[in-house]
C-alpha positions in Angstrom: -3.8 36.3 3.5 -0.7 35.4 1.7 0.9 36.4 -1.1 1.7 33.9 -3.6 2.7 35.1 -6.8 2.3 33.0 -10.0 4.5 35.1 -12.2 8.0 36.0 -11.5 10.3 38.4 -13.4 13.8 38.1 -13.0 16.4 40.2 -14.6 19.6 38.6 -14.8 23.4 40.1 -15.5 24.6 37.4 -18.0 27.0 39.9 -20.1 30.8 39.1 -20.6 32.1 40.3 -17.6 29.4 38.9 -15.1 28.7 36.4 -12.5 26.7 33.7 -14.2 26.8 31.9 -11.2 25.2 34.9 -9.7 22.2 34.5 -12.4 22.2 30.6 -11.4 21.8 32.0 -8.0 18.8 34.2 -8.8 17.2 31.5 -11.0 17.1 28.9 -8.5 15.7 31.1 -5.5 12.5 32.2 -8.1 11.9 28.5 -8.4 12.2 28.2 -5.2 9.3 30.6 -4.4 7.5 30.1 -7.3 7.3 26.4 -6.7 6.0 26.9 -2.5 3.7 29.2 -3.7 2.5 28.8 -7.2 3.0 24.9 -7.8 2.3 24.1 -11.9 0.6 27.3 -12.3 4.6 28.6 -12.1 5.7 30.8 -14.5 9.5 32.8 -14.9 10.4 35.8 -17.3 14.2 36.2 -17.8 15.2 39.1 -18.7 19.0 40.8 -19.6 19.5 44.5 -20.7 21.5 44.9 -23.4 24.3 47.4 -23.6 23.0 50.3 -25.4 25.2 50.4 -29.2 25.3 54.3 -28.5 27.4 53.6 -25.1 30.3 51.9 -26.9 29.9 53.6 -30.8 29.5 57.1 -29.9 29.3 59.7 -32.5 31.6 59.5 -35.6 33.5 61.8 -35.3 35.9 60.7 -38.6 39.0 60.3 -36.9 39.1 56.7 -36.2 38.6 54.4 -39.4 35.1 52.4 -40.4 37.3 49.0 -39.6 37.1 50.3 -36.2 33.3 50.9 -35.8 32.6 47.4 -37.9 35.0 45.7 -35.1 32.6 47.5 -32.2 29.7 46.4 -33.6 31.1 42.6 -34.4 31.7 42.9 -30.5 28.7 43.8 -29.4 26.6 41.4 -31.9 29.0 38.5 -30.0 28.2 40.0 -26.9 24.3 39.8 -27.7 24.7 36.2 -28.9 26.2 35.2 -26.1 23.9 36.8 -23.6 21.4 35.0 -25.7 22.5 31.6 -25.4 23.5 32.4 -21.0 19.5 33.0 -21.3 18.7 29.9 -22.9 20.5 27.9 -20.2 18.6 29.9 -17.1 15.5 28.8 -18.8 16.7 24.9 -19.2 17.3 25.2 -15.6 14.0 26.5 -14.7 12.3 24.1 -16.9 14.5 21.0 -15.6 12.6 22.2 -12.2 9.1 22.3 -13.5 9.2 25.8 -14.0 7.6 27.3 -16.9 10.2 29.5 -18.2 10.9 32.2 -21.0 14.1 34.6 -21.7 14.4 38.0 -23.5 16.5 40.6 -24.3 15.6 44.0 -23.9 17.2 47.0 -25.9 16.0 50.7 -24.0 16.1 53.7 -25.9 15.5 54.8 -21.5 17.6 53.9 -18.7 18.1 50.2 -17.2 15.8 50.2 -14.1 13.2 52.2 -16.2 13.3 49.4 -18.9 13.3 46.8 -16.3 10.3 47.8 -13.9 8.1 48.9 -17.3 8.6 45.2 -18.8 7.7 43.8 -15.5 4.7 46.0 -15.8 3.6 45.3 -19.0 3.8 41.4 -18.5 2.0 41.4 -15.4 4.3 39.6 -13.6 3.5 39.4 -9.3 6.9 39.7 -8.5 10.3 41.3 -9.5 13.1 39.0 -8.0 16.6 40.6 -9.0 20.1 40.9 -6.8 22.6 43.8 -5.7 25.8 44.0 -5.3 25.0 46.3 -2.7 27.7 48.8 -3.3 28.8 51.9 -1.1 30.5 55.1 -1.0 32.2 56.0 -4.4 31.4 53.0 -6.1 27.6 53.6 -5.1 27.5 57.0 -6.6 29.4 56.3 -10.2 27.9 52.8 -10.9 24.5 53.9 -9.2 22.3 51.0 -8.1 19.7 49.3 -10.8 18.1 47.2 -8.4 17.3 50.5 -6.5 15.6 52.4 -9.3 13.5 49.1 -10.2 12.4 49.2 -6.7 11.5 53.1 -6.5 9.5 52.2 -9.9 8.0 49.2 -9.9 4.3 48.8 -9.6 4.7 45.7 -8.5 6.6 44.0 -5.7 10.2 44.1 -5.1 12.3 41.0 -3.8 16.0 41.9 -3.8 18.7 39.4 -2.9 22.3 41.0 -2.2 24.9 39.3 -4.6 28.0 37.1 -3.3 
C-alpha cells in the first residue's frame, strides 16, 4: 500500500525578512507530490503565522509616546498585508499547476508549531510539507526549531525539506 495523500498543508515563511524563494521552493515540491499521487483530486492549504502584536507592542508602560505604538501597529498591519498578498501568489502558482489551492493567515494566542500542527488537524489535511533551516548549536537553542515541534505534534504526517 502506498500512501497518497490528497490534501497537503504547507506553512510558508513569507514575512519581510524571508526567503520567498524558499516558499516557491516548498510550493512547487507539494505539487509535485500532490500531482503523482493525488492527480485532480489535489488540494493545498497555505498557511503563514503571523507575528504575535504582543511580541513587538509589549506593555505600555507610558514612557514612549502613543505616535510610537500607532507607528508599531502601522508596521505590523503592512506586514500582514504583505504576507497576504506573498500568499496570494503561492496559490496562483499552485493553481497555474492544476493544483487546487487556498491561503490563510493564522493569528495564535499559543505558540507557532502548536498553531501550525492544530490547523493541520482541524482541516484534515494528509500531509504537513514545511522546511528547516536546520540550525545548530547556539542558533538551535535561541531560535528553537518550528518545523521540529510541528513534527513532535502533528497527528498527521511530517514531510520536512531542509532550506537553501
Amino acid at each position: 500500500m502506498t500512501f497518497a495523500p490528497k490534501h497537503v498543508f504547507v506553512p510558508v515563511a513569507v514575512g519581510p525578512s524571508d526567503d520567498a524563494s524558499l516558499a516557491e521552493q516548498l510550493v512547487d515540491a507539494a505539487c509535485d507530490v500532490l500531482l503523482k499521487t493525488a492527480g485532480k483530486d489535489a488540494r493545498i492549504t497555505l498557511a503563514y503565522v503571523v507575528p504575535s502584536n504582543a511580541a513587538y507592542l509589549g506593555v505600555d508602560t507610558g514612557f514612549a509616546p502613543p505616535a510610537y505604538y500607532q507607528g508599531l501597529a502601522d508596521m505590523l498591519e503592512a506586514n500582514r498585508a504583505s504576507a497576504q498578498k506573498q500568499l496570494d501568489a503561492l496559490v496562483a502558482r499552485a493553481k497555474a499547476r492544476d493544483v487546487r489551492a487556498s491561503s490563510e493567515l493564522l493569528d495564535p494566542l499559543e505558540g507557532v508549531g502548536e498553531a501550525l500542527a492544530e490547523t493541520a488537524r482541524k482541516q484534515s489535511a494528509d500531509l504537513i510539507m514545511l522546511s528547516s533551516h536546520g540550525r545548530r548549536g547556539l542558533k538551535r537553542f535561541f531560535l528553537g526549531s518550528v518545523a521540529e515541534r510541528v513534527a513532535h505534534l502533528a497527528t498527521t504526517p511530517v514531510l520536512i525539506m531542509r532550506a537553501g
